[in-house]
Every structure is written in C-alpha cells, then in structure tokens.
mmCIF file of C-alpha atoms in Angstrom:
data_model
loop_
_atom_site.group_PDB
_atom_site.id
_atom_site.type_symbol
_atom_site.label_atom_id
_atom_site.label_comp_id
_atom_site.label_asym_id
_atom_site.label_seq_id
_atom_site.Cartn_x
_atom_site.Cartn_y
_atom_site.Cartn_z
ATOM 1 C CA TYR H 66 0.152 0.259 0.062
ATOM 2 C CA VAL H 67 2.909 2.465 0.999
ATOM 3 C CA MET H 68 4.453 1.638 -2.304
ATOM 4 C CA LEU H 69 1.425 2.082 -4.290
ATOM 5 C CA GLN H 70 0.838 5.574 -2.583
ATOM 6 C CA ASP H 71 4.277 6.459 -3.413
ATOM 7 C CA PHE H 72 4.104 5.549 -6.988
ATOM 8 C CA THR H 73 0.657 7.378 -7.094
ATOM 9 C CA GLU H 74 2.143 10.574 -5.481
ATOM 10 C CA ARG H 75 4.994 10.602 -7.917
ATOM 11 C CA LEU H 76 2.747 10.185 -11.143
ATOM 12 C CA GLU H 77 0.846 13.136 -9.760
ATOM 13 C CA TYR H 78 4.009 15.274 -9.045
ATOM 14 C CA GLU H 79 5.068 14.213 -12.669
ATOM 15 C CA LYS H 80 1.876 15.292 -14.108
ATOM 16 C CA LYS H 81 2.176 18.562 -12.314
ATOM 17 C CA LEU H 82 5.632 19.143 -13.694
ATOM 18 C CA GLU H 83 4.364 18.225 -17.358
ATOM 19 C CA ILE H 84 1.638 20.787 -16.936
ATOM 20 C CA GLU H 85 4.088 23.468 -15.930
ATOM 21 C CA ARG H 86 6.533 22.788 -18.558
ATOM 22 C CA GLU H 87 3.623 23.066 -21.121
ATOM 23 C CA ARG H 88 2.534 26.416 -19.444
ATOM 24 C CA ALA H 89 6.366 27.798 -19.634
ATOM 25 C CA GLU H 90 6.397 26.713 -23.088
ATOM 26 C CA GLN H 91 3.094 28.602 -24.077
ATOM 27 C CA ALA H 92 4.238 31.582 -22.075
ATOM 28 C CA ALA H 93 7.469 31.681 -24.079
ATOM 29 C CA GLU H 94 5.989 31.250 -27.373
ATOM 30 C CA ALA H 95 3.427 33.952 -26.799
ATOM 31 C CA LYS H 96 6.281 36.214 -25.805
ATOM 32 C CA SER H 97 8.342 35.367 -28.855
ATOM 33 C CA LYS H 98 5.355 36.135 -31.100
ATOM 34 C CA PHE H 99 4.609 39.368 -28.918
ATOM 35 C CA LEU H 100 8.278 40.474 -29.660
ATOM 36 C CA ALA H 101 8.306 39.825 -33.212
ATOM 37 C CA SER H 102 5.141 41.367 -33.601
ATOM 38 C CA MET H 103 5.925 44.440 -31.662
ATOM 39 C CA SER H 104 9.439 44.718 -33.658
ATOM 40 C CA HIS H 105 7.524 44.812 -37.016
ATOM 41 C CA GLU H 106 4.729 47.251 -35.732
ATOM 42 C CA ILE H 107 7.460 49.481 -34.322
ATOM 43 C CA ARG H 108 10.099 49.241 -36.964
ATOM 44 C CA THR H 109 7.718 50.050 -39.958
ATOM 45 C CA PRO H 110 6.428 53.340 -38.841
ATOM 46 C CA MET H 111 9.712 54.119 -37.317
ATOM 47 C CA ASN H 112 11.554 53.693 -40.541
ATOM 48 C CA SER H 113 8.802 55.879 -42.258
ATOM 49 C CA VAL H 114 9.401 58.817 -39.832
ATOM 50 C CA LEU H 115 13.444 58.621 -40.346
ATOM 51 C CA GLY H 116 12.960 58.137 -43.760
ATOM 52 C CA MET H 117 10.528 61.060 -44.438
ATOM 53 C CA THR H 118 12.259 63.471 -41.928
ATOM 54 C CA ASN H 119 15.421 62.847 -44.119
ATOM 55 C CA LEU H 120 13.470 63.709 -47.472
ATOM 56 C CA ALA H 121 11.911 66.682 -45.726
ATOM 57 C CA LEU H 122 15.174 68.072 -44.742
ATOM 58 C CA LEU H 123 16.786 67.442 -48.180
ATOM 59 C CA THR H 124 13.805 69.011 -50.389
ATOM 60 C CA ASP H 125 13.352 72.749 -51.145
ATOM 61 C CA ASN H 126 9.882 71.968 -52.280
ATOM 62 C CA GLU H 127 7.195 73.138 -49.818
ATOM 63 C CA ASN H 128 4.533 70.924 -51.301
ATOM 64 C CA GLU H 129 6.972 67.804 -51.155
ATOM 65 C CA ARG H 130 8.186 69.053 -47.496
ATOM 66 C CA ARG H 131 4.123 69.096 -46.486
ATOM 67 C CA GLU H 132 3.544 65.739 -48.004
ATOM 68 C CA TYR H 133 6.535 63.903 -46.117
ATOM 69 C CA LEU H 134 5.560 65.710 -42.786
ATOM 70 C CA GLU H 135 2.257 64.620 -43.138
ATOM 71 C CA THR H 136 3.636 60.874 -43.696
ATOM 72 C CA VAL H 137 5.654 61.431 -40.613
ATOM 73 C CA LYS H 138 2.719 62.551 -38.497
ATOM 74 C CA ASP H 139 0.479 59.491 -39.702
ATOM 75 C CA SER H 140 3.345 57.190 -38.566
ATOM 76 C CA ALA H 141 3.917 59.124 -35.421
ATOM 77 C CA GLU H 142 0.014 58.724 -34.516
ATOM 78 C CA TYR H 143 0.210 55.134 -35.143
ATOM 79 C CA LEU H 144 3.032 54.640 -32.870
ATOM 80 C CA LEU H 145 1.202 56.651 -30.159
ATOM 81 C CA THR H 146 -1.777 54.443 -30.900
ATOM 82 C CA LEU H 147 0.420 51.213 -30.398
ATOM 83 C CA ILE H 148 2.073 52.307 -27.226
ATOM 84 C CA ASN H 149 -1.473 53.093 -25.758
ATOM 85 C CA ASP H 150 -2.785 49.943 -26.563
ATOM 86 C CA ILE H 151 0.004 48.147 -24.782
ATOM 87 C CA LEU H 152 -0.358 50.490 -21.482
ATOM 88 C CA ASP H 153 -4.297 49.912 -21.761
ATOM 89 C CA LEU H 154 -3.743 45.949 -22.043
ATOM 90 C CA SER H 155 -1.567 46.397 -18.992
ATOM 91 C CA LYS H 156 -4.304 48.319 -17.139
ATOM 92 C CA ILE H 157 -6.962 46.007 -18.022
ATOM 93 C CA GLU H 158 -5.069 42.776 -16.812
ATOM 94 C CA THR H 159 -4.373 44.451 -13.553
ATOM 95 C CA ASP H 160 -7.831 45.963 -13.269
ATOM 96 C CA LYS H 161 -6.495 49.352 -13.173
ATOM 97 C CA ILE H 162 -8.669 50.676 -16.088
ATOM 98 C CA GLU H 163 -10.766 53.899 -15.329
ATOM 99 C CA ILE H 164 -14.145 54.285 -16.664
ATOM 100 C CA ASP H 165 -15.214 57.859 -15.731
ATOM 101 C CA LEU H 166 -18.639 58.926 -17.172
ATOM 102 C CA VAL H 167 -19.417 62.510 -18.631
ATOM 103 C CA ASP H 168 -22.108 64.179 -20.571
ATOM 104 C CA THR H 169 -21.020 63.751 -23.968
ATOM 105 C CA ASP H 170 -22.248 65.066 -27.370
ATOM 106 C CA LEU H 171 -22.469 61.607 -29.314
ATOM 107 C CA GLN H 172 -22.982 63.435 -32.665
ATOM 108 C CA ASP H 173 -19.960 65.284 -32.250
ATOM 109 C CA LEU H 174 -18.130 62.163 -31.375
ATOM 110 C CA VAL H 175 -19.220 60.155 -34.143
ATOM 111 C CA GLU H 176 -18.239 63.045 -36.420
ATOM 112 C CA SER H 177 -14.738 63.078 -35.171
ATOM 113 C CA VAL H 178 -14.555 59.319 -35.594
ATOM 114 C CA TYR H 179 -15.508 59.970 -39.033
ATOM 115 C CA ARG H 180 -13.113 62.768 -39.779
ATOM 116 C CA LEU H 181 -10.357 60.679 -38.580
ATOM 117 C CA MET H 182 -11.129 57.304 -40.224
ATOM 118 C CA ASN H 183 -12.411 58.533 -43.541
ATOM 119 C CA ILE H 184 -8.853 59.630 -44.378
ATOM 120 C CA HIS H 185 -7.961 55.889 -44.134
ATOM 121 C CA ALA H 186 -10.998 54.937 -46.118
ATOM 122 C CA ILE H 187 -10.222 57.143 -48.866
ATOM 123 C CA ASN H 188 -6.557 56.116 -49.129
ATOM 124 C CA ARG H 189 -7.769 52.381 -49.688
ATOM 125 C CA LYS H 190 -10.251 53.678 -52.113
ATOM 126 C CA LEU H 191 -13.290 52.473 -49.806
ATOM 127 C CA SER H 192 -16.708 53.875 -49.228
ATOM 128 C CA PHE H 193 -17.272 54.912 -45.478
ATOM 129 C CA SER H 194 -20.374 56.346 -43.980
ATOM 130 C CA THR H 195 -21.981 56.800 -40.456
ATOM 131 C CA ASN H 196 -25.463 56.850 -39.763
ATOM 132 C CA ILE H 197 -27.189 57.829 -36.388
ATOM 133 C CA ASP H 198 -30.740 56.961 -35.718
ATOM 134 C CA LYS H 199 -33.115 59.792 -35.046
ATOM 135 C CA ASN H 200 -34.144 58.278 -31.770
ATOM 136 C CA VAL H 201 -30.708 58.240 -30.364
ATOM 137 C CA PRO H 202 -30.239 61.365 -28.120
ATOM 138 C CA GLN H 203 -27.615 64.054 -28.822
ATOM 139 C CA TYR H 204 -26.194 63.958 -25.549
ATOM 140 C CA ILE H 205 -25.535 60.939 -23.334
ATOM 141 C CA ARG H 206 -23.646 60.068 -20.230
ATOM 142 C CA THR H 207 -20.447 57.758 -20.808
ATOM 143 C CA ALA H 208 -16.786 57.475 -21.304
ATOM 144 C CA PRO H 209 -16.112 59.658 -24.381
ATOM 145 C CA GLU H 210 -12.594 58.658 -25.062
ATOM 146 C CA ARG H 211 -12.864 54.957 -24.488
ATOM 147 C CA LEU H 212 -15.985 54.954 -26.677
ATOM 148 C CA LYS H 213 -13.846 56.584 -29.264
ATOM 149 C CA GLN H 214 -11.297 54.059 -28.608
ATOM 150 C CA ILE H 215 -13.447 51.221 -29.423
ATOM 151 C CA LEU H 216 -15.303 52.903 -32.472
ATOM 152 C CA ILE H 217 -11.546 53.513 -33.899
ATOM 153 C CA ASN H 218 -10.579 49.768 -33.214
ATOM 154 C CA LEU H 219 -13.324 48.412 -34.744
ATOM 155 C CA ILE H 220 -13.636 50.703 -37.798
ATOM 156 C CA GLY H 221 -9.669 50.748 -38.306
ATOM 157 C CA ASN H 222 -10.062 46.711 -38.350
ATOM 158 C CA ALA H 223 -12.910 46.950 -40.720
ATOM 159 C CA LEU H 224 -10.727 49.188 -43.041
ATOM 160 C CA LYS H 225 -8.054 46.966 -42.854
ATOM 161 C CA PHE H 226 -9.621 43.580 -44.093
ATOM 162 C CA THR H 227 -11.862 45.196 -46.532
ATOM 163 C CA PRO H 228 -9.861 45.195 -50.014
ATOM 164 C CA ARG H 229 -12.905 46.783 -51.673
ATOM 165 C CA GLY H 230 -16.456 47.854 -51.082
ATOM 166 C CA SER H 231 -17.641 49.724 -47.886
ATOM 167 C CA VAL H 232 -17.491 50.097 -44.018
ATOM 168 C CA THR H 233 -20.651 51.449 -42.471
ATOM 169 C CA LEU H 234 -21.241 52.639 -38.702
ATOM 170 C CA ASN H 235 -24.729 52.743 -37.363
ATOM 171 C CA VAL H 236 -25.915 54.075 -34.281
ATOM 172 C CA THR H 237 -29.140 52.977 -33.030
ATOM 173 C CA VAL H 238 -31.508 52.852 -29.680
ATOM 174 C CA THR H 239 -32.297 49.192 -28.251
ATOM 175 C CA SER H 240 -34.081 47.343 -25.530
ATOM 176 C CA GLY H 241 -31.606 44.574 -25.060
ATOM 177 C CA GLY H 242 -28.018 44.994 -24.268
ATOM 178 C CA GLY H 243 -26.655 41.549 -23.487
ATOM 179 C CA ILE H 244 -24.918 40.667 -20.325
ATOM 180 C CA THR H 245 -26.285 44.096 -18.477
ATOM 181 C CA ASP H 246 -29.471 43.772 -16.576
ATOM 182 C CA ILE H 247 -32.640 44.914 -18.482
ATOM 183 C CA GLN H 248 -34.358 46.182 -15.221
ATOM 184 C CA GLU H 249 -31.114 48.261 -14.545
ATOM 185 C CA HIS H 250 -30.864 49.900 -17.863
ATOM 186 C CA PRO H 251 -34.214 49.620 -19.801
ATOM 187 C CA GLY H 252 -32.319 51.105 -22.824
ATOM 188 C CA PHE H 253 -29.051 50.563 -24.745
ATOM 189 C CA ILE H 254 -27.246 52.311 -27.487
ATOM 190 C CA GLU H 255 -26.054 49.845 -30.067
ATOM 191 C CA PHE H 256 -23.007 50.580 -32.472
ATOM 192 C CA THR H 257 -22.800 48.383 -35.404
ATOM 193 C CA VAL H 258 -19.556 48.480 -37.772
ATOM 194 C CA THR H 259 -20.267 46.625 -41.066
ATOM 195 C CA ASP H 260 -17.868 45.801 -43.733
ATOM 196 C CA THR H 261 -17.773 43.983 -47.161
ATOM 197 C CA GLY H 262 -14.130 42.463 -46.380
ATOM 198 C CA ILE H 263 -12.445 39.123 -46.509
ATOM 199 C CA GLY H 264 -14.789 37.538 -43.307
ATOM 200 C CA ILE H 265 -13.827 35.285 -40.605
ATOM 201 C CA PRO H 266 -14.442 31.735 -40.647
ATOM 202 C CA GLU H 267 -16.745 30.534 -37.815
ATOM 203 C CA ASP H 268 -14.344 28.669 -35.845
ATOM 204 C CA LYS H 269 -12.120 31.747 -35.826
ATOM 205 C CA LEU H 270 -14.758 33.961 -34.370
ATOM 206 C CA GLU H 271 -13.860 33.615 -30.541
ATOM 207 C CA MET H 272 -10.220 33.516 -31.061
ATOM 208 C CA ILE H 273 -10.039 37.075 -32.428
ATOM 209 C CA PHE H 274 -10.893 38.747 -29.210
ATOM 210 C CA GLU H 275 -7.692 37.087 -27.676
ATOM 211 C CA SER H 276 -4.535 39.542 -27.196
ATOM 212 C CA PHE H 277 -1.978 39.176 -30.009
ATOM 213 C CA THR H 278 -4.192 36.808 -32.253
ATOM 214 C CA GLN H 279 -5.758 37.066 -35.600
ATOM 215 C CA GLY H 280 -7.655 34.508 -37.765
ATOM 216 C CA ASP H 281 -4.440 32.975 -38.780
ATOM 217 C CA SER H 282 -0.688 33.477 -39.271
ATOM 218 C CA SER H 283 -1.035 34.398 -43.295
ATOM 219 C CA THR H 284 -3.343 37.227 -42.078
ATOM 220 C CA PHE H 285 -0.722 38.843 -39.811
ATOM 221 C CA ARG H 286 1.861 38.554 -42.640
ATOM 222 C CA LYS H 287 -0.375 39.979 -45.128
ATOM 223 C CA TYR H 288 -2.283 42.863 -43.129
ATOM 224 C CA GLY H 289 0.150 43.410 -40.329
ATOM 225 C CA GLY H 290 -1.469 44.529 -36.825
ATOM 226 C CA THR H 291 -0.731 43.521 -33.073
ATOM 227 C CA GLY H 292 -3.830 41.594 -32.691
ATOM 228 C CA LEU H 293 -4.507 44.040 -29.602
ATOM 229 C CA GLY H 294 -7.397 46.073 -30.916
ATOM 230 C CA LEU H 295 -10.215 43.729 -30.685
ATOM 231 C CA SER H 296 -9.276 42.249 -27.170
ATOM 232 C CA ILE H 297 -8.658 45.608 -25.632
ATOM 233 C CA SER H 298 -12.116 46.781 -27.244
ATOM 234 C CA ARG H 299 -14.102 43.678 -25.758
ATOM 235 C CA GLN H 300 -12.504 44.519 -22.269
ATOM 236 C CA LEU H 301 -13.459 48.195 -22.410
ATOM 237 C CA VAL H 302 -17.146 47.331 -23.729
ATOM 238 C CA LYS H 303 -17.098 44.937 -20.649
ATOM 239 C CA PHE H 304 -15.872 47.629 -18.318
ATOM 240 C CA MET H 305 -18.597 49.768 -19.487
ATOM 241 C CA ASP H 306 -21.435 47.429 -18.585
ATOM 242 C CA GLY H 307 -21.893 46.340 -22.424
ATOM 243 C CA ASP H 308 -21.635 43.511 -24.595
ATOM 244 C CA ILE H 309 -19.716 42.925 -27.961
ATOM 245 C CA ARG H 310 -20.721 40.346 -30.717
ATOM 246 C CA VAL H 311 -19.455 39.431 -34.091
ATOM 247 C CA LYS H 312 -21.087 37.819 -37.120
ATOM 248 C CA SER H 313 -19.451 37.220 -40.474
ATOM 249 C CA VAL H 314 -19.433 35.113 -43.507
ATOM 250 C CA PRO H 315 -15.804 34.315 -45.226
ATOM 251 C CA GLY H 316 -15.748 36.160 -48.539
ATOM 252 C CA GLN H 317 -18.559 38.371 -47.971
ATOM 253 C CA GLY H 318 -17.853 40.712 -44.642
ATOM 254 C CA SER H 319 -18.326 41.067 -41.011
ATOM 255 C CA THR H 320 -20.503 43.202 -38.618
ATOM 256 C CA PHE H 321 -19.140 43.702 -35.267
ATOM 257 C CA SER H 322 -21.553 45.165 -32.821
ATOM 258 C CA PHE H 323 -21.720 46.248 -29.241
ATOM 259 C CA THR H 324 -24.081 47.953 -26.895
ATOM 260 C CA ILE H 325 -23.671 49.938 -23.900
ATOM 261 C CA PRO H 326 -26.328 51.396 -21.251
ATOM 262 C CA LEU H 327 -28.183 54.469 -22.809
ATOM 263 C CA ILE H 328 -27.958 56.910 -19.844
ATOM 264 C CA ALA H 329 -29.192 60.369 -20.775
ATOM 265 C CA GLY H 330 -26.850 63.462 -20.726
ATOM 266 C CA ILE H 331 -27.348 67.017 -20.766
ATOM 267 C CA LYS H 332 -25.684 69.663 -22.874
ATOM 268 C CA PRO H 333 -22.574 71.350 -20.874
ATOM 269 C CA GLU H 334 -22.806 74.950 -20.230
ATOM 270 C CA LYS H 335 -19.377 75.243 -22.066
ATOM 271 C CA ASP H 336 -18.299 73.233 -25.078
ATOM 272 C CA ASP H 337 -14.630 72.715 -26.422
ATOM 273 C CA MET H 338 -14.903 75.750 -28.555
ATOM 274 C CA ASP H 339 -16.314 77.935 -25.821
ATOM 275 C CA LEU H 340 -13.329 77.090 -23.808
ATOM 276 C CA PHE H 341 -11.092 77.544 -26.516
ATOM 277 C CA THR H 342 -12.382 81.134 -27.292
ATOM 278 C CA ASP H 343 -12.237 81.963 -23.351
ATOM 279 C CA ALA H 344 -8.449 80.801 -23.310
ATOM 280 C CA CYS H 345 -7.691 82.986 -26.054
ATOM 281 C CA ALA H 346 -9.681 86.090 -24.709
ATOM 282 C CA ASP H 347 -8.148 85.852 -21.149
ATOM 283 C CA VAL H 348 -4.416 86.174 -21.606
ATOM 284 C CA LYS H 349 -2.535 84.577 -18.832
ATOM 285 C CA ARG H 350 1.312 84.328 -17.674
ATOM 286 C CA VAL H 351 2.392 80.930 -18.184
ATOM 287 C CA LEU H 352 5.608 79.484 -16.734
ATOM 288 C CA ILE H 353 6.487 76.370 -18.799
ATOM 289 C CA ALA H 354 9.041 73.901 -16.875
ATOM 290 C CA GLU H 355 10.207 71.133 -19.490
ATOM 291 C CA ASP H 356 13.784 70.048 -20.213
ATOM 292 C CA ASN H 357 13.038 68.388 -23.508
ATOM 293 C CA ALA H 358 13.303 70.943 -26.520
ATOM 294 C CA LEU H 359 10.884 69.325 -28.827
ATOM 295 C CA ASN H 360 8.214 69.286 -25.968
ATOM 296 C CA ARG H 361 9.005 73.034 -25.101
ATOM 297 C CA LYS H 362 8.548 73.859 -28.691
ATOM 298 C CA LEU H 363 5.296 72.362 -28.905
ATOM 299 C CA ILE H 364 3.906 73.987 -25.984
ATOM 300 C CA GLU H 365 5.482 77.346 -26.955
ATOM 301 C CA ALA H 366 3.351 76.991 -30.215
ATOM 302 C CA TYR H 367 0.422 76.302 -28.568
ATOM 303 C CA MET H 368 0.974 79.356 -26.174
ATOM 304 C CA LYS H 369 1.478 81.624 -29.286
ATOM 305 C CA LYS H 370 -1.661 80.231 -30.889
ATOM 306 C CA LEU H 371 -3.875 80.800 -27.744
ATOM 307 C CA GLY H 372 -2.183 84.293 -27.229
ATOM 308 C CA HIS H 373 -0.598 84.092 -23.982
ATOM 309 C CA GLU H 374 2.483 85.579 -22.524
ATOM 310 C CA TYR H 375 4.985 82.947 -21.208
ATOM 311 C CA ALA H 376 8.612 82.059 -20.043
ATOM 312 C CA ILE H 377 10.657 78.970 -20.018
ATOM 313 C CA ALA H 378 12.525 77.076 -17.458
ATOM 314 C CA GLU H 379 14.401 73.765 -18.073
ATOM 315 C CA ASN H 380 14.658 72.735 -14.380
ATOM 316 C CA GLY H 381 13.252 73.368 -11.124
ATOM 317 C CA GLU H 382 15.941 75.497 -9.986
ATOM 318 C CA GLN H 383 15.252 77.925 -12.998
ATOM 319 C CA VAL H 384 11.398 77.836 -11.896
ATOM 320 C CA ILE H 385 12.162 79.095 -8.402
ATOM 321 C CA ALA H 386 14.482 81.777 -9.836
ATOM 322 C CA LEU H 387 11.772 83.141 -12.340
ATOM 323 C CA LEU H 388 9.042 82.827 -9.682
ATOM 324 C CA LYS H 389 10.912 85.185 -7.413
ATOM 325 C CA ASN H 390 11.439 87.822 -10.307
ATOM 326 C CA GLN H 391 8.333 87.651 -12.343
ATOM 327 C CA CYS H 392 4.690 87.127 -11.697
ATOM 328 C CA PHE H 393 2.781 84.165 -13.198
ATOM 329 C CA ASP H 394 -0.887 82.847 -13.063
ATOM 330 C CA ILE H 395 0.092 79.441 -13.648
ATOM 331 C CA VAL H 396 3.009 76.734 -13.981
ATOM 332 C CA LEU H 397 3.000 73.868 -16.469
ATOM 333 C CA MET H 398 5.589 71.733 -14.430
ATOM 334 C CA ASP H 399 7.081 68.656 -16.233
ATOM 335 C CA LEU H 400 7.757 65.785 -13.473
ATOM 336 C CA GLU H 401 11.141 64.492 -14.790
ATOM 337 C CA MET H 402 14.047 67.156 -15.225
ATOM 338 C CA PRO H 403 17.574 67.233 -14.146
ATOM 339 C CA VAL H 404 18.922 69.422 -11.383
ATOM 340 C CA MET H 405 15.533 69.504 -9.807
ATOM 341 C CA ASN H 406 12.471 67.658 -10.501
ATOM 342 C CA GLY H 407 8.887 68.899 -10.687
ATOM 343 C CA VAL H 408 7.901 67.498 -7.509
ATOM 344 C CA GLU H 409 10.432 68.719 -5.642
ATOM 345 C CA ALA H 410 10.145 72.287 -7.199
ATOM 346 C CA MET H 411 6.365 72.142 -6.611
ATOM 347 C CA LYS H 412 7.161 71.293 -2.859
ATOM 348 C CA ARG H 413 9.435 74.282 -2.588
ATOM 349 C CA ILE H 414 7.268 76.497 -4.044
ATOM 350 C CA ARG H 415 4.484 75.381 -1.805
ATOM 351 C CA SER H 416 6.978 76.047 1.275
ATOM 352 C CA GLY H 417 7.560 79.483 0.330
ATOM 353 C CA ASP H 418 10.984 79.246 -1.318
ATOM 354 C CA ALA H 419 9.749 81.036 -4.402
ATOM 355 C CA GLY H 420 8.132 83.709 -2.391
ATOM 356 C CA ASN H 421 4.992 84.005 -0.281
ATOM 357 C CA ASP H 422 2.911 85.418 -3.125
ATOM 358 C CA ASN H 423 3.400 82.034 -4.785
ATOM 359 C CA ILE H 424 2.496 79.666 -2.182
ATOM 360 C CA ASN H 425 -0.854 79.053 -3.882
ATOM 361 C CA ILE H 426 0.239 79.610 -7.402
ATOM 362 C CA ILE H 427 -1.780 77.083 -9.695
ATOM 363 C CA ILE H 428 0.474 74.312 -10.715
ATOM 364 C CA HIS H 429 -0.284 71.341 -13.333
ATOM 365 C CA ALA H 430 1.861 68.387 -13.583
ATOM 366 C CA MET H 431 2.808 67.188 -17.031
ATOM 367 C CA SER H 432 4.225 63.836 -17.721
ATOM 368 C CA ALA H 433 3.873 60.900 -20.181
ATOM 369 C CA HIS H 434 3.000 58.680 -17.302
ATOM 370 C CA VAL H 435 -0.823 57.957 -17.494
ATOM 371 C CA MET H 436 -1.284 55.440 -14.916
ATOM 372 C CA ARG H 437 -4.125 56.597 -12.654
ATOM 373 C CA THR H 438 -1.890 56.126 -9.309
ATOM 374 C CA THR H 439 0.506 58.548 -10.760
ATOM 375 C CA ILE H 440 -1.968 61.112 -11.183
ATOM 376 C CA GLU H 441 -3.619 60.595 -7.760
ATOM 377 C CA LYS H 442 -0.165 60.702 -6.241
ATOM 378 C CA CYS H 443 0.549 64.198 -7.837
ATOM 379 C CA LEU H 444 -2.775 65.720 -6.727
ATOM 380 C CA LYS H 445 -2.327 64.296 -3.140
ATOM 381 C CA GLU H 446 1.199 65.748 -3.152
ATOM 382 C CA GLY H 447 0.099 69.454 -3.909
ATOM 383 C CA PHE H 448 -0.385 69.566 -7.795
ATOM 384 C CA ASN H 449 -3.624 71.406 -9.042
ATOM 385 C CA GLY H 450 -3.959 69.067 -11.845
ATOM 386 C CA TYR H 451 -2.244 66.982 -14.325
ATOM 387 C CA ILE H 452 -1.734 66.889 -18.135
ATOM 388 C CA THR H 453 -0.650 64.136 -20.031
ATOM 389 C CA LYS H 454 1.896 64.341 -22.868
ATOM 390 C CA PRO H 455 1.569 64.521 -25.588
ATOM 391 C CA VAL H 456 -0.263 67.784 -24.769
ATOM 392 C CA ASP H 457 -3.663 68.213 -26.454
ATOM 393 C CA LEU H 458 -4.499 72.049 -27.378
ATOM 394 C CA LYS H 459 -7.948 71.892 -26.716
ATOM 395 C CA LYS H 460 -7.246 70.295 -23.305
ATOM 396 C CA LEU H 461 -4.781 72.979 -22.692
ATOM 397 C CA ALA H 462 -7.020 75.721 -23.595
ATOM 398 C CA GLY H 463 -9.990 74.452 -21.197
ATOM 399 C CA ILE H 464 -7.336 74.208 -18.395
ATOM 400 C CA LEU H 465 -6.250 77.932 -19.166
#
C-alpha cells in the first residue's frame, strides 16, 4: 500500500511538472510572438518617420515637404496608438482601467471618428459612412475617450480587412443589451460596424478577441497588426457594462456590434470651442517648466496660438528663480527634469521658497505617465491638476 501510494504521488507530481512545462513553453511562445509582432509594428512606422524626415530636410519644395511631414505625422500617431494599446492592455490585466462617465455630445463624437477614419478609407479607395438613428439622443452620459477608442479600433479593423467595397457605422437605440440587467438599464445604444471585407471563419470568431491573435498567421503576414485592438475593445465594452458580438461570412464581410447602457446626458454649459475662445480672450502669464526641447517647442507654439504670455524653465531651480523675479498665473511643470525635478520644485514653491505670493499659485504636472496612481499621487502631493503628454491643444485651452 505504501509503495502504491508513493507511486501514485510520484505520477501526480510528474503530471504537475508536465503541466507547468507546457505552460512555460506556451508563455515563451506567446512572448516570442509578441516580441516579433512588436518589432514589426514599431520598426515599420519608425522607418517611415526617419526616412520621410530625411527627405523633408533635403527638399526645397514646400509641397513635397508638407507631404513628407504628413506621412511622418501619420506614422507618429500610429506609434502613439500602439503604445497606448499596450498600456491599456496592462491596465486591463491588473484591473487598473478607469471608466469616468461625463456628459458627451454623441453626434460630435461620431463626426470626429468619421473625420479621422475617412482619411484611411479614402487612401484605401473604400466608401465609409456613418448613420445615427433619429431616436438616439444627442447628449449621453458615457466615457467619451473609451467609446471613441472602441469605435476607432472596430472601424480601423474593418478598413484593414476590406480590400474593396464599404464600411458603415450605424448607431441605434435598442431595448436589449446582452450581459447588462434590463431592469437596471431599460435602454441601450447599439453601435454596429459592417464591412464587405474578407470575413472570418466560424471557428475563428471567438479567437479574434484574444490578445495578440488574428484569424491565422497568413493574415498577420499580409495585413500586419498586433492583434490587440479587438481584445482591448471587448474588455472596454465589458468595463462599460456592455456586450460585444460578431457575425461574419468568409468572403462576404463581417459585422461587429456592441451595446452600452443608454444614460441620458445634458448639454454642458461650455463646449470645447467655448473653452478655446475663453482661453484666447483671457491672457495668462504661463511659466513652462520642460527640459525636452521638442516638448518645449510644441507648448510654445500652443501659447502663441492661444495668445498667452509665457516664460521657459528647463529645471526646477530655474522655476524657483523665475517665480522670485516675475509674476505668473500658472505653472506647467514637467515631472522629470535634471538638477531639480518637478515634484521637488512644487514642494519648495508650496513651502515659500519662491516667495509667499507664490505659495498657492496654480501648478499643473506634465508627464507621459498615464497611470491613475501617478495622477492621484501628484494631486495628493500638492499639484492642482495633471496634463498627459503629448499635450492636447483643446485640453490645454480648457485648463487655461
């Protein structure tokens, strides 16, 4: 009996070892595929950025230079989207994703998505159209940036896998919403993206929502992509108390649809254009603390466009010195700077080292770190607000 028990335990132990070995091999294979995919996805637009920048520097023709720089801009935006997708995936896997509901102009949001994605449709010689049903309210309460992200992922996916024909976005109101309790949310908004593309085999429909996954390896080789978009979209819809579905026929096209609870919103007192106009009309004295030359150049251009007066500091010590000798309304403070970083400079200002008149001056932190914990820590330590890089003109105008 003892020998039998010992033999049984050894078999179980060996079985566990085999399972762990298989998991380790799968993890290593997934890591290898991920690194290969990232290498391809990053190097392609980076080659475009470097190549087109060199051409722009060499040419004297303004039209050619503009064309080159537009390509650089498109490639840089793609890289930023890729990085954001990776960050979002990390947040989702650690349950750190934030869904903040605000009153949103749905028509304006759909129009902005159309303007962005129609450029890609034109380049691919495809027809792209949007339609909002008359029963859909103009203002809803939702997470606009997340909703926009989902729509861009789904429409971008449809455009990529549609060699010819059309892609359509329809927005309607429905009474059913999948996983959400109908008693809690009696109405839902349904977004449907339909294409006339290559379609998806039935046995691959669930697989396409997994991270780093496409229908098959030949799809990746032909169309590229990381396989993150659909996975992130499904998780975001889930976080928004919604449901996402797909129907497809190989060779005829696909239909992706998702629902989110319909929560009526109200028109805000000031929209983005009002804030932009107010920012231009009310001249401020702004101290920009930024050690990176390219970031400084961008924010300086924003200041000139908005008509504000400004001064530049490249580290925390220069911030303290300028505040002692000049009067400012607001400080835009980069967190990572040499000599003295932004956090230390902010604390010294709050303690009175830059003069008692500046103890309560408005200071907004600036950083490329977008994790919620970083933002909360900055606010807790004494910053009045937080601006993520790259700085958006409309958001900056609203802050000012």
